[in-house]
Each structure stands twice: as C-alpha cells, then as structure tokens.
Amino acid sequence: MNVLIVNAGSSSLKYQLFDTASKSVLAKGGCERIGIEGGKVEHKVPGREPYEFASEMATHEDAIRNVIALLTDAERGCISSMKEIGAVGHRVVHGGPYFTSSVLADEDVLAKVEKCRDLAPLHIGPSLTGIHACMDVMKDVPQVLVFDTAFHATMPEEAYLYPIPYEYFEKYHIRRYGFHGSSHKYVSREMIKLLDKPAEETKIVTCHLGNGSSIAAVKGGKVIDTTMGFTPLDGLIMGTRSGAIDPAIVTFLMEKENLSPAEMNAVLNKKSGLLGVSEKYSDFRDCRMAMDNEKDPKATAAIRVLAYQVKKYIGAYAAAMGGLDAVVFTAGIGENNNIIRAMPLEGLEYLGIDFDHEANDAIRRPVSTTCISKPSSRVKVYLIPTNEELIIAEDTERVVSER
Ligand code: ADP
C-alpha cells in the first residue's frame, strides 16, 4: 500500500509517500511558509534531481493540493492518480490519555485529539489543521493518526505517576507520557531480531539522541519507562531544551529574573540544553568541533553532561528491568557521532558491556545497522538508524486493513 505520511506544523507541512510492500520512500518533501508570504515547496523523488518552486499557500489545503499535484505530475511525480494513495498517516505528537495505539480519524477521534490541545498547544493545533485539510482534499482516502506517545502506553503506574497532588493527574491528566514512540518502537523491534532469545525475555535500552532526545527501557518489547514526560521537555539535556532540572529552579528564576510563564517556558525550551551550557551551540556537531578544535570548556561541559546522563539512565533502566541485553543508539546525534556512543559506555564493563572502540570509530556515513560491542560482550551495543516512517506507514496500513 502507498501511504502518504503527513507531518503538519503551524506554517509547514512535510510529506513522504511510502510504499509498505517495498518498505521504500517513493517521494518526499515539504511546503513552507503556509499562510505567510513567500511560500516554498520542495519535492524529492529518489534518483532524480530535487525540485523546488515558489507557491503562495494561504492554507494547509493549498499545501496538500500542491503535494497531490506533484505526486501525480507526469514529469515530476511517481503515481498516476490520487487513487494510488491507499491511506494517509498523520504523525501526531500527543495522544494524551485517550490514545494508546494508532486510530482511524473520525468525528469522535478528532474531538478527543482536540482535548489534547492543552497538552501540546504548539503541535496539536497544526496537526488538526493538517488532518482536516487532508480530509477535505482527499475525501475518499482513509486518514490514520499515529501518536508519538502511543508506544509508551505500557508504562506501569510507578513510572508514569508524578509525585504531585493526585488531583492534578485526575483533573489535567498530568503524568509521564513519553515521546519519539515510533523511533523507540522501530529500533527496539530491530534489536529484538538481533538477539538470540525469545522477544518476551529481552531487556533493551534505546537511546534516541537528536535535537530532541529520549531514552526508553523496553522490556519484552514493551516500554516500562522513558525519560520524556508530560511534555518533550523532561529527561535528557537536548539542543535547546533543559531536560529534567530541580523544579524549584523554575520558580526561583521566575522571581529573581522577573519572568512571565511564557518567558520561563522560552528559557527552558529555547535557551537551555547544549545551547544554554555551551552559550553558543545548540547543534551537537558545532559543540563537538568547539570541544575538539578550541578546547572550549563550556562546549566540552555540555557534551559531558549529555554523556553522563545517558550513562546514568542506562544504569537506572538496567536496574528497572532487572538486567540488560542490549543498548541501541539512534537519531541525528546517536547515529552520527562516535563519542556520544563511546563516552556513556566507558566503565560499564561491570554491567557486561565490552565496547568495541575500533568498530565504533570505523562507522562511516551513510550509516547502517552496526554492532559496536565486542563478540565477547554479554550486552550487545548497536547503532540502528531509525525509521519512524516505516512504523507510521505500517501502522496506517494495519489500521486501514482492520476497518
Ligand atoms: P530532530 O530531533 O530535529 O529530528 P535529528 O535527529 O536530526 O533531530 O538530530 C539533530 C542533531 O544530530 C544535531 O545536534 C546534529 O548535530 C546531529 N547530527 C545530524 N547529522 C549529523 C552528522 N552528519 N554529523 C554529526 N552530527 C550530526
């Protein structure tokens, strides 16, 4: 089945046409500056020159019409008509307490997604706009919603409850949800295939390290804990996000610096993380260059904080799972930087990790699944390039076939 994967932002719409039979991307691209002057559309078909053109798009409907026109264009496209799109899979960041797996969009489902708006105001609004636009333009094509939170729905109460008054859990659904679900699902599933034991006995720590980062403890194929929480701000230090900090720092800074909730939010989401600590670089690559070339102490500190936190969570999750069979690294930082795979694993021999520095340093792009632990290592360490699109496309196909 050809699944059109749609990821809508407030003024953007990214797409991929994915063929689930061949597990390959037929075309991908994005529309930018929707509703703003100076709109632009990018379109790529593997093996052909990328195509880009200017287009004023007042609404997301205009954007999706552009996408359909491109996909079905005799010269630039890859399908002959909209009938060749079996379903649309929408990436939705937050399913709140309502969705623990992917669902077919209908009125009732969309009303529940609307209720999640408060939990992720910057993301849910644009997602709903994108879903409605696709429903309007592609009336006969089923629309499936795939939630970033869904794979984490198996967490037990002790992992998802925050120790604040219980009434806030009941009233506002404040709890740990976890994000990057499709990525953790994909890499843990691939890792299970590489382990020589029954899936239900496997204990895997998956490290999705990118601009946004999270780690999950996946026991028997199910998440039992993860670092991101009520929002994607919790857990690890990220590009510009703080990750978990002493909650008292929030009120302390608001008082001392006279910050409004919105300003404090911006400090934690946009001015912290690698950028906050290094004072210059939100991108890991830049931080690393400053560390290697200039011995920049703040960039070095930022990287050391990340490496230390990854190590700490590997230990914590090994304890939570009662053992460890594998550690997986994925996403932009995890796939492309040897040091962030090596530093956290230093000194973890006692856990059964015998890291293979040579194999790790020999990895070249484009990356593919690679073992970076020695054959003698009891715990396997792997780099597995993530494939969130495959999970979204497969889930979409499954939901449509179960209708
Ligand atoms: P997002 O969360 O936005 O999807 P990514 O998974 O693309 O983020 O990760 C972005 C991070 O990955 C950046 O910090 C960047 O430095 C790092 N990264 C991406 N590509 C490379 C590369 N080729 N070499 C080194 N670092 C990279």
CSV table of C-alpha atoms and ligand atoms in Angstrom, one decimal:
chain,number,residue,atom,x,y,z
A,1,MET,CA,0.0,0.0,0.0
A,2,ASN,CA,1.2,3.5,-0.7
A,3,VAL,CA,0.8,5.6,2.4
A,4,LEU,CA,1.1,9.4,2.4
A,5,ILE,CA,2.8,10.3,5.7
A,6,VAL,CA,1.9,13.9,6.7
A,7,ASN,CA,3.6,15.9,9.5
A,8,ALA,CA,1.9,19.3,9.8
A,9,GLY,CA,3.4,22.3,11.6
A,10,SER,CA,1.9,25.7,12.1
A,11,SER,CA,3.2,27.1,8.8
A,12,SER,CA,4.7,23.9,7.3
A,13,LEU,CA,3.7,20.5,6.0
A,14,LYS,CA,6.2,17.7,5.5
A,15,TYR,CA,5.2,14.6,3.5
A,16,GLN,CA,6.5,11.3,2.4
A,17,LEU,CA,4.9,8.8,0.1
A,18,PHE,CA,5.9,5.4,1.4
A,19,ASP,CA,5.4,2.0,-0.2
A,20,THR,CA,4.8,-0.6,2.5
A,21,ALA,CA,5.4,-3.5,0.2
A,22,SER,CA,9.0,-2.5,-0.8
A,23,LYS,CA,9.5,-0.5,2.5
A,24,SER,CA,10.8,2.4,0.5
A,25,VAL,CA,10.2,6.1,0.1
A,26,LEU,CA,8.7,7.0,-3.3
A,27,ALA,CA,8.8,10.7,-2.8
A,28,LYS,CA,9.3,13.2,0.0
A,29,GLY,CA,9.3,16.9,0.6
A,30,GLY,CA,7.7,19.8,2.3
A,31,CYS,CA,5.7,23.0,2.0
A,32,GLU,CA,7.0,26.0,3.9
A,33,ARG,CA,5.5,29.4,4.9
A,34,ILE,CA,1.9,28.4,4.7
A,35,GLY,CA,-0.2,31.4,5.4
A,36,ILE,CA,2.8,33.6,5.2
A,37,GLU,CA,4.1,35.5,2.1
A,38,GLY,CA,6.9,33.7,0.2
A,39,GLY,CA,5.8,30.1,0.3
A,40,LYS,CA,8.1,27.4,-1.0
A,41,VAL,CA,7.6,23.7,-2.0
A,42,GLU,CA,10.4,21.1,-2.0
A,43,HIS,CA,9.9,17.7,-3.7
A,44,LYS,CA,12.4,14.8,-4.0
A,45,VAL,CA,12.0,11.5,-5.8
A,46,PRO,CA,14.9,9.2,-5.1
A,47,GLY,CA,17.3,9.0,-8.0
A,48,ARG,CA,16.1,12.3,-9.5
A,49,GLU,CA,17.1,15.9,-9.1
A,50,PRO,CA,15.3,17.6,-6.2
A,51,TYR,CA,12.6,20.1,-7.4
A,52,GLU,CA,11.8,23.3,-5.7
A,53,PHE,CA,9.3,26.1,-6.6
A,54,ALA,CA,7.7,29.2,-5.1
A,55,SER,CA,4.0,29.0,-4.3
A,56,GLU,CA,1.8,31.2,-2.2
A,57,MET,CA,-0.3,28.9,0.1
A,58,ALA,CA,-3.0,30.6,2.1
A,59,THR,CA,-4.0,27.4,3.9
A,60,HIS,CA,-2.9,23.8,4.6
A,61,GLU,CA,-5.5,22.8,1.9
A,62,ASP,CA,-3.5,24.7,-0.6
A,63,ALA,CA,-0.3,22.9,0.6
A,64,ILE,CA,-1.8,19.4,0.3
A,65,ARG,CA,-3.2,20.3,-3.1
A,66,ASN,CA,0.4,21.2,-4.2
A,67,VAL,CA,1.6,17.8,-2.8
A,68,ILE,CA,-1.0,15.8,-4.6
A,69,ALA,CA,-0.3,17.7,-7.9
A,70,LEU,CA,3.4,17.0,-7.5
A,71,LEU,CA,3.0,13.3,-6.7
A,72,THR,CA,0.7,12.8,-9.7
A,73,ASP,CA,2.6,15.1,-12.1
A,74,ALA,CA,3.5,13.3,-15.3
A,75,GLU,CA,7.1,14.5,-15.2
A,76,ARG,CA,7.9,15.1,-11.5
A,77,GLY,CA,5.6,12.6,-9.9
A,78,CYS,CA,5.7,8.9,-9.0
A,79,ILE,CA,2.0,7.9,-9.2
A,80,SER,CA,-0.6,8.4,-11.8
A,81,SER,CA,-3.6,9.4,-9.6
A,82,MET,CA,-4.7,10.0,-6.1
A,83,LYS,CA,-6.4,6.6,-6.2
A,84,GLU,CA,-2.9,5.1,-5.8
A,85,ILE,CA,-2.7,6.5,-2.3
A,86,GLY,CA,-4.2,3.9,0.0
A,87,ALA,CA,-4.2,5.9,3.2
A,88,VAL,CA,-2.8,9.0,4.9
A,89,GLY,CA,-0.8,8.5,8.1
A,90,HIS,CA,-0.6,11.6,10.2
A,91,ARG,CA,2.1,12.0,12.8
A,92,VAL,CA,0.5,13.4,15.9
A,93,VAL,CA,2.8,14.3,18.8
A,94,HIS,CA,0.4,13.8,21.8
A,95,GLY,CA,-2.3,11.3,22.3
A,96,GLY,CA,-2.9,12.3,25.9
A,97,PRO,CA,-4.8,9.7,28.0
A,98,TYR,CA,-7.1,8.9,25.1
A,99,PHE,CA,-4.9,7.0,22.6
A,100,THR,CA,-2.7,4.1,23.2
A,101,SER,CA,-2.4,3.0,19.6
A,102,SER,CA,-3.0,4.4,16.1
A,103,VAL,CA,-6.6,5.1,15.1
A,104,LEU,CA,-8.7,5.9,12.1
A,105,ALA,CA,-9.8,9.5,12.1
A,106,ASP,CA,-13.5,10.2,12.7
A,107,GLU,CA,-15.5,12.8,14.5
A,108,ASP,CA,-15.2,11.2,17.8
A,109,VAL,CA,-11.5,10.7,17.5
A,110,LEU,CA,-10.9,14.3,16.3
A,111,ALA,CA,-12.9,15.5,19.3
A,112,LYS,CA,-10.5,13.6,21.6
A,113,VAL,CA,-7.5,15.0,19.8
A,114,GLU,CA,-8.9,18.4,20.3
A,115,LYS,CA,-8.9,17.7,24.1
A,116,CYS,CA,-5.1,17.0,23.8
A,117,ARG,CA,-4.6,20.6,22.5
A,118,ASP,CA,-3.8,21.9,26.0
A,119,LEU,CA,-1.1,19.2,26.5
A,120,ALA,CA,0.9,20.3,23.4
A,121,PRO,CA,-0.6,23.6,22.2
A,122,LEU,CA,2.2,24.2,19.6
A,123,HIS,CA,1.8,20.9,18.0
A,124,ILE,CA,-1.8,19.7,18.2
A,125,GLY,CA,-3.4,22.8,16.6
A,126,PRO,CA,-1.3,22.4,13.4
A,127,SER,CA,-1.8,18.6,13.4
A,128,LEU,CA,-5.6,19.1,13.4
A,129,THR,CA,-5.3,21.7,10.7
A,130,GLY,CA,-3.3,19.2,8.6
A,131,ILE,CA,-5.8,16.4,9.2
A,132,HIS,CA,-8.8,18.5,8.3
A,133,ALA,CA,-7.0,19.7,5.2
A,134,CYS,CA,-6.3,16.2,4.0
A,135,MET,CA,-9.9,15.1,4.8
A,136,ASP,CA,-11.2,17.9,2.7
A,137,VAL,CA,-8.9,17.5,-0.2
A,138,MET,CA,-8.7,13.6,-0.2
A,139,LYS,CA,-12.3,12.8,0.7
A,140,ASP,CA,-12.3,9.1,-0.1
A,141,VAL,CA,-8.9,8.3,1.4
A,142,PRO,CA,-8.8,6.9,5.0
A,143,GLN,CA,-6.9,9.1,7.4
A,144,VAL,CA,-5.0,7.4,10.3
A,145,LEU,CA,-3.5,9.1,13.3
A,146,VAL,CA,-0.2,7.7,14.7
A,147,PHE,CA,0.8,9.1,18.1
A,148,ASP,CA,4.3,9.8,19.3
A,149,THR,CA,3.1,8.8,22.8
A,150,ALA,CA,1.4,5.5,22.0
A,151,PHE,CA,4.4,3.1,22.2
A,152,HIS,CA,4.9,4.3,25.8
A,153,ALA,CA,1.4,3.5,26.9
A,154,THR,CA,2.6,0.2,28.6
A,155,MET,CA,4.5,2.1,31.3
A,156,PRO,CA,3.4,1.0,34.8
A,157,GLU,CA,1.9,3.4,37.3
A,158,GLU,CA,5.1,3.8,39.3
A,159,ALA,CA,6.9,5.0,36.1
A,160,TYR,CA,4.2,7.4,34.9
A,161,LEU,CA,2.9,9.0,38.0
A,162,TYR,CA,4.5,12.3,39.1
A,163,PRO,CA,4.6,12.8,42.9
A,164,ILE,CA,2.4,15.9,42.9
A,165,PRO,CA,-1.2,16.0,44.3
A,166,TYR,CA,-3.2,13.2,42.7
A,167,GLU,CA,-6.0,15.6,41.8
A,168,TYR,CA,-3.8,17.2,39.1
A,169,PHE,CA,-3.4,13.8,37.5
A,170,GLU,CA,-7.2,13.4,37.5
A,171,LYS,CA,-8.0,17.0,36.6
A,172,TYR,CA,-5.3,17.7,34.0
A,173,HIS,CA,-4.0,14.3,33.1
A,174,ILE,CA,-0.6,15.2,34.3
A,175,ARG,CA,1.6,12.1,34.0
A,176,ARG,CA,4.6,10.8,32.1
A,177,TYR,CA,3.6,10.0,28.5
A,178,GLY,CA,6.9,9.7,26.7
A,179,PHE,CA,7.6,10.7,23.1
A,180,HIS,CA,9.6,9.5,20.0
A,181,GLY,CA,7.4,6.4,20.3
A,182,SER,CA,7.7,5.3,16.6
A,183,SER,CA,11.5,5.6,16.8
A,184,HIS,CA,11.8,3.6,20.1
A,185,LYS,CA,9.4,1.0,18.6
A,186,TYR,CA,11.4,0.6,15.4
A,187,VAL,CA,14.9,0.3,16.9
A,188,SER,CA,13.8,-2.0,19.8
A,189,ARG,CA,12.0,-4.2,17.3
A,190,GLU,CA,15.1,-4.4,15.1
A,191,MET,CA,17.2,-5.1,18.1
A,192,ILE,CA,15.0,-7.9,19.3
A,193,LYS,CA,15.5,-9.6,15.9
A,194,LEU,CA,19.3,-9.5,16.5
A,195,LEU,CA,19.2,-11.0,20.0
A,196,ASP,CA,19.3,-14.7,20.4
A,197,LYS,CA,16.4,-15.1,22.8
A,198,PRO,CA,12.6,-15.0,22.9
A,199,ALA,CA,11.3,-11.5,22.4
A,200,GLU,CA,9.4,-11.5,25.7
A,201,GLU,CA,12.6,-12.1,27.6
A,202,THR,CA,14.6,-9.2,26.1
A,203,LYS,CA,15.8,-6.1,28.0
A,204,ILE,CA,16.8,-3.2,25.8
A,205,VAL,CA,17.7,0.4,26.4
A,206,THR,CA,17.0,2.5,23.3
A,207,CYS,CA,18.8,5.9,23.1
A,208,HIS,CA,17.1,8.3,20.6
A,209,LEU,CA,19.6,11.2,20.6
A,210,GLY,CA,18.8,14.0,18.2
A,211,ASN,CA,17.8,17.6,18.5
A,212,GLY,CA,15.2,16.3,20.9
A,213,SER,CA,16.5,13.2,22.9
A,214,SER,CA,14.9,10.5,24.9
A,215,ILE,CA,15.8,7.1,26.3
A,216,ALA,CA,13.4,4.2,26.8
A,217,ALA,CA,13.6,0.9,28.8
A,218,VAL,CA,12.0,-1.7,26.6
A,219,LYS,CA,11.3,-5.0,28.4
A,220,GLY,CA,9.9,-7.9,26.4
A,221,GLY,CA,9.1,-5.5,23.6
A,222,LYS,CA,7.1,-3.1,25.9
A,223,VAL,CA,8.2,0.2,27.3
A,224,ILE,CA,8.4,0.2,31.1
A,225,ASP,CA,10.0,3.7,31.5
A,226,THR,CA,11.2,6.6,29.4
A,227,THR,CA,12.9,9.9,30.0
A,228,MET,CA,10.5,12.3,28.3
A,229,GLY,CA,7.4,13.0,30.4
A,230,PHE,CA,4.3,15.1,30.4
A,231,THR,CA,5.9,17.0,27.6
A,232,PRO,CA,9.1,16.5,25.5
A,233,LEU,CA,10.9,18.8,27.9
A,234,ASP,CA,11.6,16.2,30.5
A,235,GLY,CA,14.6,13.9,30.8
A,236,LEU,CA,17.9,14.5,28.9
A,237,ILE,CA,19.7,17.7,28.0
A,238,MET,CA,18.8,18.5,24.4
A,239,GLY,CA,19.7,21.0,21.7
A,240,THR,CA,17.9,23.9,23.4
A,241,ARG,CA,15.8,22.1,26.0
A,242,SER,CA,16.9,21.7,29.6
A,243,GLY,CA,15.6,18.3,30.2
A,244,ALA,CA,14.9,17.4,33.9
A,245,ILE,CA,16.0,20.0,36.4
A,246,ASP,CA,15.2,20.7,40.0
A,247,PRO,CA,11.6,22.1,39.7
A,248,ALA,CA,12.4,24.7,42.3
A,249,ILE,CA,14.7,26.4,39.8
A,250,VAL,CA,11.7,27.4,37.8
A,251,THR,CA,10.0,29.5,40.5
A,252,PHE,CA,13.4,30.7,41.8
A,253,LEU,CA,14.3,32.1,38.3
A,254,MET,CA,10.8,33.5,37.7
A,255,GLU,CA,11.1,35.5,40.8
A,256,LYS,CA,14.8,36.6,40.5
A,257,GLU,CA,14.6,37.5,36.8
A,258,ASN,CA,11.0,38.7,36.8
A,259,LEU,CA,10.0,36.2,34.1
A,260,SER,CA,6.4,35.5,33.0
A,261,PRO,CA,5.3,31.8,32.5
A,262,ALA,CA,5.8,32.3,28.7
A,263,GLU,CA,9.3,33.8,29.2
A,264,MET,CA,10.3,31.0,31.6
A,265,ASN,CA,9.0,28.5,29.1
A,266,ALA,CA,11.2,30.0,26.4
A,267,VAL,CA,14.2,29.8,28.7
A,268,LEU,CA,13.6,26.1,29.3
A,269,ASN,CA,12.7,25.2,25.7
A,270,LYS,CA,14.7,27.5,23.6
A,271,LYS,CA,17.7,28.8,25.6
A,272,SER,CA,18.8,25.8,27.6
A,273,GLY,CA,20.3,22.4,26.8
A,274,LEU,CA,23.5,22.3,24.8
A,275,LEU,CA,22.9,25.9,23.8
A,276,GLY,CA,22.5,27.0,27.4
A,277,VAL,CA,25.5,25.3,28.8
A,278,SER,CA,27.9,26.0,25.9
A,279,GLU,CA,26.5,29.5,25.5
A,280,LYS,CA,26.9,29.1,21.7
A,281,TYR,CA,25.9,25.9,20.1
A,282,SER,CA,22.6,24.0,20.0
A,283,ASP,CA,23.9,21.7,17.4
A,284,PHE,CA,25.9,18.8,18.7
A,285,ARG,CA,28.3,18.9,15.6
A,286,ASP,CA,29.2,22.5,16.4
A,287,CYS,CA,29.6,21.7,20.1
A,288,ARG,CA,32.0,18.9,19.2
A,289,MET,CA,34.0,21.0,16.9
A,290,ALA,CA,34.4,23.6,19.6
A,291,MET,CA,35.5,20.9,22.0
A,292,ASP,CA,38.0,19.3,19.7
A,293,ASN,CA,39.4,22.3,17.9
A,294,GLU,CA,39.3,25.1,20.5
A,295,LYS,CA,39.1,23.0,23.7
A,296,ASP,CA,36.1,25.2,24.5
A,297,PRO,CA,35.4,24.4,28.2
A,298,LYS,CA,31.7,25.2,28.0
A,299,ALA,CA,31.1,23.1,24.8
A,300,THR,CA,33.0,20.3,26.5
A,301,ALA,CA,30.9,20.6,29.6
A,302,ALA,CA,27.7,20.4,27.5
A,303,ILE,CA,28.8,17.2,25.8
A,304,ARG,CA,29.9,15.7,29.1
A,305,VAL,CA,26.6,16.4,30.7
A,306,LEU,CA,24.8,14.6,27.9
A,307,ALA,CA,27.2,11.6,28.0
A,308,TYR,CA,26.9,11.4,31.8
A,309,GLN,CA,23.1,11.5,31.7
A,310,VAL,CA,23.0,8.7,29.0
A,311,LYS,CA,25.2,6.6,31.2
A,312,LYS,CA,23.0,7.3,34.3
A,313,TYR,CA,19.8,6.3,32.5
A,314,ILE,CA,21.4,3.1,31.1
A,315,GLY,CA,22.2,2.1,34.7
A,316,ALA,CA,18.8,3.2,36.0
A,317,TYR,CA,17.0,1.3,33.3
A,318,ALA,CA,19.1,-1.8,33.7
A,319,ALA,CA,18.1,-1.8,37.4
A,320,ALA,CA,14.4,-1.1,36.5
A,321,MET,CA,14.4,-4.1,34.0
A,322,GLY,CA,16.3,-6.4,36.3
A,323,GLY,CA,19.1,-6.8,33.6
A,324,LEU,CA,20.2,-5.7,30.2
A,325,ASP,CA,20.7,-7.5,26.9
A,326,ALA,CA,21.3,-4.5,24.5
A,327,VAL,CA,21.8,-0.8,24.2
A,328,VAL,CA,20.8,0.9,21.0
A,329,PHE,CA,21.9,4.3,19.7
A,330,THR,CA,19.8,6.1,17.1
A,331,ALA,CA,18.8,9.6,15.6
A,332,GLY,CA,20.9,12.5,14.4
A,333,ILE,CA,23.4,12.6,17.3
A,334,GLY,CA,23.3,8.9,18.2
A,335,GLU,CA,23.9,7.8,14.5
A,336,ASN,CA,26.5,10.3,13.5
A,337,ASN,CA,28.8,10.9,16.5
A,338,ASN,CA,31.2,8.2,17.7
A,339,ILE,CA,31.9,10.0,21.0
A,340,ILE,CA,28.3,10.0,22.2
A,341,ARG,CA,28.2,6.3,21.8
A,342,ALA,CA,31.6,5.7,23.4
A,343,MET,CA,31.6,8.2,26.4
A,344,PRO,CA,28.4,6.9,28.1
A,345,LEU,CA,29.6,3.3,27.9
A,346,GLU,CA,33.0,3.9,29.5
A,347,GLY,CA,33.4,2.0,32.7
A,348,LEU,CA,30.3,-0.1,32.3
A,349,GLU,CA,32.2,-3.4,32.0
A,350,TYR,CA,30.7,-4.5,35.3
A,351,LEU,CA,27.2,-4.4,33.6
A,352,GLY,CA,28.5,-6.7,30.9
A,353,ILE,CA,29.3,-4.1,28.3
A,354,ASP,CA,32.6,-4.7,26.4
A,355,PHE,CA,32.6,-1.8,23.9
A,356,ASP,CA,34.3,-2.1,20.6
A,357,HIS,CA,36.0,1.3,20.0
A,358,GLU,CA,37.5,0.2,16.7
A,359,ALA,CA,34.2,-0.8,15.2
A,360,ASN,CA,32.6,2.4,16.6
A,361,ASP,CA,35.3,4.7,15.1
A,362,ALA,CA,35.2,2.9,11.8
A,363,ILE,CA,31.5,3.8,11.2
A,364,ARG,CA,31.1,6.0,8.1
A,365,ARG,CA,28.0,7.6,6.5
A,366,PRO,CA,25.6,6.6,5.3
A,367,VAL,CA,25.2,4.6,8.4
A,368,SER,CA,23.6,1.2,8.6
A,369,THR,CA,22.9,-1.2,11.5
A,370,THR,CA,26.3,-1.9,13.1
A,371,CYS,CA,27.3,-3.9,16.2
A,372,ILE,CA,29.7,-1.8,18.3
A,373,SER,CA,30.3,-4.2,21.1
A,374,LYS,CA,32.9,-7.0,21.1
A,375,PRO,CA,31.8,-10.5,20.3
A,376,SER,CA,32.6,-11.4,23.9
A,377,SER,CA,30.3,-8.7,25.3
A,378,ARG,CA,27.4,-10.1,27.2
A,379,VAL,CA,25.4,-6.9,26.5
A,380,LYS,CA,25.2,-6.1,22.8
A,381,VAL,CA,25.6,-2.5,21.7
A,382,TYR,CA,24.2,-1.4,18.3
A,383,LEU,CA,23.8,1.6,16.1
A,384,ILE,CA,20.5,1.2,14.4
A,385,PRO,CA,19.4,4.0,12.0
A,386,THR,CA,15.8,4.9,13.0
A,387,ASN,CA,12.9,4.6,10.6
A,388,GLU,CA,9.9,6.3,12.1
A,389,GLU,CA,8.2,6.5,8.6
A,390,LEU,CA,8.2,2.7,8.3
A,391,ILE,CA,6.4,2.4,11.7
A,392,ILE,CA,3.9,5.1,10.7
A,393,ALA,CA,3.2,3.6,7.3
A,394,GLU,CA,2.9,0.0,8.7
A,395,ASP,CA,0.5,1.2,11.5
A,396,THR,CA,-1.5,3.1,9.0
A,397,GLU,CA,-1.8,0.1,6.7
A,398,ARG,CA,-2.8,-2.2,9.7
A,399,VAL,CA,-5.5,0.2,10.9
A,400,VAL,CA,-7.0,0.5,7.4
A,401,SER,CA,-6.9,-3.2,6.9
A,402,GLU,CA,-8.7,-3.8,10.2
A,403,ARG,CA,-11.5,-1.4,9.4
B,1,ADP,P1,15.4,16.1,15.3
B,1,ADP,O1,15.1,15.9,16.7
B,1,ADP,O2,15.2,17.6,14.9
B,1,ADP,O3,14.8,15.1,14.3
B,1,ADP,P2,17.9,14.9,14.5
B,1,ADP,O4,17.6,13.5,14.9
B,1,ADP,O5,18.0,15.3,13.0
B,1,ADP,O6,17.0,16.0,15.2
B,1,ADP,O7,19.3,15.3,15.2
B,1,ADP,C1,19.9,16.6,15.1
B,1,ADP,C2,21.3,16.5,15.8
B,1,ADP,O8,22.0,15.5,15.1
B,1,ADP,C3,22.1,17.8,15.7
B,1,ADP,O9,22.6,18.1,17.0
B,1,ADP,C4,23.2,17.4,14.8
B,1,ADP,O10,24.4,18.0,15.3
B,1,ADP,C5,23.3,16.0,14.8
B,1,ADP,N1,23.7,15.5,13.5
B,1,ADP,C6,22.9,15.3,12.4
B,1,ADP,N2,23.7,14.9,11.4
B,1,ADP,C7,25.0,14.8,11.8
B,1,ADP,C8,26.2,14.5,11.2
B,1,ADP,N3,26.3,14.1,9.9
B,1,ADP,N4,27.3,14.5,11.9
B,1,ADP,C9,27.3,14.9,13.2
B,1,ADP,N5,26.1,15.2,13.8
B,1,ADP,C10,25.0,15.2,13.2
